[in-house]
Short mmCIF file of C-alpha atoms and ligand atoms in Angstrom, two decimals:
data_model
loop_
_atom_site.label_atom_id
_atom_site.label_comp_id
_atom_site.label_asym_id
_atom_site.label_seq_id
_atom_site.Cartn_x
_atom_site.Cartn_y
_atom_site.Cartn_z
CA UNK D 1449 0.13 -0.13 -0.13
CA UNK D 1450 1.09 3.66 -1.11
CA UNK D 1451 1.54 5.90 1.72
CA UNK D 1452 -1.00 8.42 3.24
CA UNK D 1453 0.79 10.86 1.55
CA UNK D 1454 1.77 10.19 -1.39
CA UNK D 1455 -2.02 8.84 -1.83
CA UNK D 1456 -2.57 12.25 -1.03
CA UNK D 1457 0.09 13.98 -3.52
CA UNK D 1458 -2.13 11.29 -6.40
CA UNK D 1459 -5.60 12.29 -5.86
CA UNK D 1460 -5.07 16.08 -5.57
CA UNK D 1461 -7.96 16.12 -8.84
CA UNK D 1462 -10.70 14.71 -6.66
CA UNK D 1463 -10.78 17.68 -3.58
CA UNK D 1464 -12.92 19.97 -5.42
CA UNK D 1465 -15.62 20.90 -3.45
CA UNK D 1466 -15.64 24.51 -1.38
CA UNK D 1467 -18.38 24.65 0.73
CA UNK D 1468 -18.40 23.64 4.53
CA UNK D 1469 -19.88 20.79 6.35
CA UNK D 1470 -23.20 21.46 8.38
CA UNK D 1471 -21.17 20.97 11.74
CA UNK D 1472 -18.67 23.75 10.27
CA UNK D 1473 -21.07 25.54 9.64
CA UNK D 1474 -22.76 26.03 13.35
CA UNK D 1475 -19.08 26.43 14.01
CA UNK D 1476 -18.86 29.85 12.03
CA UNK D 1477 -22.07 31.50 14.16
CA UNK D 1478 -20.88 29.91 17.41
CA UNK D 1479 -18.25 31.57 17.26
CA UNK D 1480 -19.88 34.53 14.49
CA UNK D 1481 -18.62 37.66 16.65
CA UNK D 1482 -14.23 36.55 16.87
CA UNK D 1483 -13.51 35.47 13.36
CA UNK D 1484 -12.07 39.30 12.66
CA UNK D 1485 -9.96 39.31 15.99
CA UNK D 1486 -8.96 35.55 14.86
CA UNK D 1487 -5.68 33.99 14.71
CA UNK D 1488 -5.95 30.97 13.12
CA UNK D 1489 -3.83 28.16 11.67
CA UNK D 1490 -6.01 24.93 9.42
CA UNK D 1491 -3.78 21.94 9.29
CA UNK D 1492 -4.76 19.88 6.15
CA UNK D 1493 -5.65 22.72 4.54
CA UNK D 1494 -6.00 20.00 0.85
CA UNK D 1495 -6.99 22.19 -1.70
CA UNK D 1496 -8.72 24.75 0.08
CA UNK D 1497 -12.71 23.87 0.73
CA UNK D 1498 -11.57 26.11 4.68
CA UNK D 1499 -9.48 28.03 3.10
CA UNK D 1500 -11.85 29.52 0.99
CA UNK D 1501 -14.55 30.86 3.62
CA UNK D 1502 -12.20 30.77 7.21
CA UNK D 1503 -9.46 32.89 5.58
CA UNK D 1504 -12.11 35.49 3.95
CA UNK D 1505 -13.22 35.66 7.95
CA UNK D 1506 -10.20 35.79 10.40
CA UNK D 1507 -8.25 38.61 10.85
CA UNK D 1508 -4.63 35.95 10.44
CA UNK D 1509 -4.59 32.95 8.84
CA UNK D 1510 -1.90 29.79 8.64
CA UNK D 1511 -2.59 27.03 6.33
CA UNK D 1512 -0.61 24.02 6.49
CA UNK D 1513 -0.69 20.49 4.75
CA UNK D 1514 2.07 18.09 4.42
CA UNK D 1515 0.91 17.56 0.58
CA UNK D 1516 3.02 19.31 -2.13
CA UNK D 1517 0.29 19.03 -4.25
CA UNK D 1518 -2.45 20.12 -2.40
CA UNK D 1519 -0.44 23.27 -1.17
CA UNK D 1520 0.53 23.57 -4.82
CA UNK D 1521 -2.97 23.28 -6.37
CA UNK D 1522 -4.35 25.86 -2.68
CA UNK D 1523 -1.81 28.81 -3.20
CA UNK D 1524 -2.84 28.66 -6.65
CA UNK D 1525 -7.05 29.44 -5.95
CA UNK D 1526 -6.71 30.96 -3.26
CA UNK D 1527 -2.47 32.61 -1.87
CA UNK D 1528 -3.25 35.33 -2.53
CA UNK D 1529 -5.60 37.35 0.14
CA UNK D 1530 -3.08 39.20 2.21
CA UNK D 1531 -3.76 37.96 6.12
CA UNK D 1532 -2.96 34.33 4.45
CA UNK D 1533 0.05 31.69 4.65
CA UNK D 1534 -0.06 28.88 3.05
CA UNK D 1535 3.04 26.19 3.06
CA UNK D 1536 3.80 22.64 3.12
CA UNK D 1537 4.86 21.65 6.43
CA UNK D 1538 3.83 18.06 8.81
CA UNK D 1539 1.36 18.88 12.01
CA UNK D 1540 4.41 16.94 13.36
CA UNK D 1541 6.27 19.52 14.07
CA UNK D 1542 4.87 23.07 14.49
CA UNK D 1543 7.70 24.28 16.20
CA UNK D 1544 8.02 27.40 13.22
CA UNK D 1545 4.65 28.55 15.31
CA UNK D 1546 6.16 28.00 18.82
CA UNK D 1547 4.51 31.34 20.50
CA UNK D 1548 2.42 32.00 18.31
CA UNK D 1549 -0.98 31.31 20.35
CA UNK D 1550 -3.39 30.82 17.83
CA UNK D 1551 -6.47 31.43 18.73
CA UNK D 1552 -8.43 28.54 16.91
CA UNK D 1553 -7.25 25.47 15.42
CA UNK D 1554 -9.31 23.31 12.80
CA UNK D 1555 -7.78 19.90 11.54
CA UNK D 1556 -11.09 19.16 8.99
CA UNK D 1557 -12.67 16.28 7.07
CA UNK D 1558 -10.39 14.23 9.92
CA UNK D 1559 -7.02 15.26 8.12
CA UNK D 1560 -5.45 13.71 11.56
CA UNK D 1561 -6.35 9.42 10.87
CA UNK D 1562 -4.04 9.95 8.15
CA UNK D 1563 -1.10 9.24 10.20
CA UNK D 1564 -0.34 6.13 13.10
CA UNK D 1565 -1.46 7.11 16.32
CA UNK D 1566 2.29 7.79 17.87
CA UNK D 1567 2.34 10.58 14.75
CA UNK D 1568 -1.31 11.35 16.17
CA UNK D 1569 -0.69 12.02 19.71
CA UNK D 1570 3.19 13.69 18.76
CA UNK D 1571 0.36 16.58 16.18
CA UNK D 1572 -2.23 16.78 19.21
CA UNK D 1573 1.15 17.39 21.51
CA UNK D 1574 1.86 20.06 18.71
CA UNK D 1575 -1.23 21.98 19.20
CA UNK D 1576 -1.61 22.01 22.94
CA UNK D 1577 1.85 24.10 22.24
CA UNK D 1578 0.70 26.42 19.73
CA UNK D 1579 -2.79 27.26 20.26
CA UNK D 1580 -3.52 30.54 23.05
CA UNK D 1581 -5.21 29.80 26.50
CA UNK D 1582 -8.43 30.68 25.75
CA UNK D 1583 -8.26 28.85 21.72
CA UNK D 1584 -10.36 26.05 20.49
CA UNK D 1585 -9.28 23.18 19.04
CA UNK D 1586 -12.05 21.80 16.24
CA UNK D 1587 -11.21 18.88 14.30
CA UNK D 1588 -13.29 15.69 13.05
CA UNK D 1589 -12.26 11.59 14.10
CA UNK D 1590 -14.13 7.89 11.97
CA UNK D 1591 -15.46 6.64 15.23
CA UNK D 1592 -14.29 2.77 15.72
CA UNK D 1593 -18.19 2.00 15.44
CA UNK D 1594 -17.67 2.19 12.25
CA UNK D 1595 -17.71 -1.40 11.69
CA UNK D 1596 -18.66 -3.28 10.27
CA UNK D 1597 -18.67 -1.30 6.99
CA UNK D 1598 -21.68 -1.26 4.82
CA UNK D 1599 -21.46 1.58 2.28
CA UNK D 1600 -24.88 2.80 0.95
CA UNK D 1601 -26.32 2.71 -2.38
CA UNK D 1602 -27.43 5.66 -3.56
CA UNK D 1603 -31.43 5.76 -5.21
CA UNK D 1604 -31.70 5.28 -8.58
CA UNK D 1605 -33.31 8.86 -10.36
CA UNK D 1606 -34.89 7.98 -13.55
CA UNK D 1607 -35.10 11.74 -14.56
CA UNK D 1608 -31.02 11.77 -15.02
CA UNK D 1609 -30.85 7.71 -15.93
CA UNK D 1610 -27.43 7.98 -17.22
CA UNK D 1611 -25.81 9.82 -14.54
CA UNK D 1612 -28.13 7.77 -12.12
CA UNK D 1613 -26.71 4.32 -13.41
CA UNK D 1614 -23.40 5.71 -13.29
CA UNK D 1615 -22.83 6.92 -9.32
CA UNK D 1616 -24.96 3.24 -8.38
CA UNK D 1617 -22.71 1.42 -9.85
CA UNK D 1618 -19.13 3.21 -8.61
CA UNK D 1619 -21.03 2.62 -5.02
CA UNK D 1620 -21.93 -1.13 -5.90
CA UNK D 1621 -18.94 -1.43 -7.24
CA UNK D 1622 -16.86 0.05 -3.20
CA UNK D 1623 -19.30 -2.28 -1.56
CA UNK D 1624 -18.96 -5.18 -3.37
CA UNK D 1625 -14.85 -4.23 -2.40
CA UNK D 1626 -15.20 -3.90 0.64
CA UNK D 1627 -17.18 -6.46 1.49
CA UNK D 1628 -14.27 -8.87 -0.20
CA UNK D 1629 -11.88 -6.59 1.70
CA UNK D 1630 -13.66 -7.47 5.03
CA UNK D 1631 -14.60 -11.24 4.52
CA UNK D 1632 -11.66 -12.64 7.11
CA UNK D 1633 -11.86 -10.13 9.71
CA UNK D 1634 -13.37 -10.53 12.65
CA UNK D 1635 -15.75 -7.37 13.90
CA UNK D 1636 -15.91 -8.06 17.21
CA UNK D 1637 -11.55 -8.62 17.88
CA UNK D 1638 -12.22 -4.95 16.13
CA UNK D 1639 -14.22 -3.47 18.39
CA UNK D 1640 -12.58 -4.34 21.50
CA UNK D 1641 -9.95 -2.35 20.41
CA UNK D 1642 -10.22 1.82 22.00
CA UNK D 1643 -7.92 2.33 18.24
CA UNK D 1644 -7.95 0.71 14.95
CA UNK D 1645 -6.59 1.25 11.38
CA UNK D 1646 -9.07 0.61 9.22
CA UNK D 1647 -9.16 0.59 5.12
CA UNK D 1648 -12.35 2.36 4.03
CA UNK D 1649 -12.33 2.25 0.54
CA UNK D 1650 -11.41 6.25 0.16
CA UNK D 1651 -8.97 6.95 -2.72
CA UNK D 1652 -9.38 3.53 -4.27
CA UNK D 1653 -8.56 1.72 -1.19
CA UNK D 1654 -5.65 2.58 -0.69
CA UNK D 1655 -5.76 4.90 3.03
CA UNK D 1656 -5.71 3.28 6.09
CA UNK D 1657 -6.97 5.51 8.23
CA UNK D 1658 -7.16 5.60 11.92
CA UNK D 1659 -10.11 4.87 14.11
CA UNK D 1660 -10.95 5.46 17.26
CA UNK D 1661 -14.11 4.93 20.53
CA UNK D 1662 -15.21 8.53 21.28
CA UNK D 1663 -14.67 7.93 24.63
CA UNK D 1664 -11.22 6.76 24.15
CA UNK D 1665 -11.12 10.07 21.90
CA UNK D 1666 -12.09 11.74 24.60
CA UNK D 1667 -8.92 10.03 27.06
CA UNK D 1668 -6.52 11.00 24.87
CA UNK D 1669 -7.54 14.16 24.82
CA UNK D 1670 -7.32 15.41 28.37
CA UNK D 1671 -4.22 13.10 28.68
CA UNK D 1672 -2.57 15.90 26.43
CA UNK D 1673 -3.95 18.41 28.58
CA UNK D 1674 -7.43 19.77 26.85
CA UNK D 1675 -10.62 19.76 27.71
CA UNK D 1676 -13.89 18.88 25.66
CA UNK D 1677 -15.81 21.42 25.02
CA UNK D 1678 -18.90 19.95 22.28
CA UNK D 1679 -19.08 16.74 20.81
CA UNK D 1680 -21.09 16.12 16.84
CA UNK D 1681 -22.00 13.39 15.42
CA UNK D 1682 -21.56 13.58 11.53
CA UNK D 1683 -25.08 14.41 11.05
CA UNK D 1684 -24.38 17.17 13.79
CA UNK D 1685 -26.66 16.75 16.49
CA UNK D 1686 -24.66 17.30 19.73
CA UNK D 1687 -23.60 14.16 21.17
CA UNK D 1688 -22.33 13.06 24.68
CA UNK D 1689 -18.66 10.96 23.60
CA UNK D 1690 -18.76 9.11 26.99
CA UNK D 1691 -21.73 6.94 25.49
CA UNK D 1692 -21.85 7.64 21.76
CA UNK D 1693 -21.36 4.48 19.36
CA UNK D 1694 -22.60 6.01 15.97
CA UNK D 1695 -20.36 5.36 13.05
CA UNK D 1696 -18.81 7.43 10.11
CA UNK D 1697 -16.93 10.92 11.19
CA UNK D 1698 -17.23 12.90 14.75
CA UNK D 1699 -16.39 16.31 15.22
CA UNK D 1700 -14.66 17.55 18.27
CA UNK D 1701 -14.41 21.12 19.21
CA UNK D 1702 -11.71 21.09 23.11
CA UNK D 1703 -10.02 23.92 23.85
CA UNK D 1704 -6.63 23.81 26.49
CA UNK D 1705 -7.50 22.56 29.78
CA UNK D 1706 -8.98 25.70 31.71
CA UNK D 1707 -7.45 26.10 34.96
CA UNK D 1708 -10.36 27.28 38.19
CA UNK D 1709 -9.03 30.82 40.15
C1 LIG A 2710 -9.51 14.04 4.32
S1 LIG A 2710 -7.92 15.78 3.53
C2 LIG A 2710 -8.87 16.64 4.10
C3 LIG A 2710 -8.61 18.08 2.94
C4 LIG A 2710 -8.84 19.42 3.29
N1 LIG A 2710 -9.33 20.13 4.88
C5 LIG A 2710 -10.94 19.47 3.04
O1 LIG A 2710 -11.88 19.09 3.89
O2 LIG A 2710 -11.38 19.40 1.91
C6 LIG A 2710 -6.72 15.79 4.54
C7 LIG A 2710 -5.60 16.13 4.19
O3 LIG A 2710 -5.09 16.66 6.04
C8 LIG A 2710 -3.40 16.82 5.55
N2 LIG A 2710 -2.63 15.50 6.47
C9 LIG A 2710 -3.01 14.24 6.71
N3 LIG A 2710 -1.62 14.28 7.59
C10 LIG A 2710 -0.59 15.67 8.08
C11 LIG A 2710 0.14 16.04 8.26
N4 LIG A 2710 0.98 14.56 9.09
N5 LIG A 2710 0.44 17.12 8.55
C12 LIG A 2710 -0.19 17.79 7.51
N6 LIG A 2710 -0.94 17.66 6.83
C13 LIG A 2710 -2.13 16.65 6.40
C14 LIG A 2710 -3.72 15.81 3.73
O4 LIG A 2710 -2.84 15.77 2.98
C15 LIG A 2710 -5.06 16.24 3.18
O5 LIG A 2710 -4.99 17.52 2.28
#
């Protein structure tokens, strides 16, 4: 299997959607009075889906990504805004930002799941070094309860028969490949773990993606000095991560643990 970085470099052309998810829009509203004063570090920007909106709102925007292909495309599209800097940088090393005290740090669309456990811990630890004490960190991550995977087939639309048949066949191919890929996997054994790396089918089954139980994500963040503010399901409902067993991905809004005065 290719390294995930290599896969991202090969799949830059698939990142053409610049819309925010409903939960990201929710976060935009939640902090609507602050954006004009916010210094933001956006990690794993890809081709700039979140750059498009956030760099237009915040005072200072730094976007990083470890894929040079992604950064090149992002800079072409959005790199000329005066408050915006976009650079190739692996999030496991944020030393160039030490002392910056960002108000808002984001790692969107499960980008943090692209790395192995040790690197994930390293990234979270690096974020804790560059975020302001009053700042927020917002990211999404895959729930381990997504297993067993059951990709859905879209409904056929008889008003647009050809395109809808194309997407239906594509989804059927993914479903069959997923079933084949997981034919010998003992789901119960995997679910006895707190975290596990799985192949989801994204990017032609070439990517290894970290999955974590929601309650364990809480422990992982707390061990690194964060406190949890709100957790949302993939559909945008507020959930209790200690008891949540939903599939898909979930969004965590957290911040450095506040010291009682
Ligand atoms: C699923 S894509 C999401 C891209 C973009 N945020 C979006 O929402 O469209 C994840 C991105 O994270 C980047 N990424 C993964 N691990 C990274 C790391 N250790 N440091 C910096 N970027 C990373 C990848 O190169 C990729 O562009």
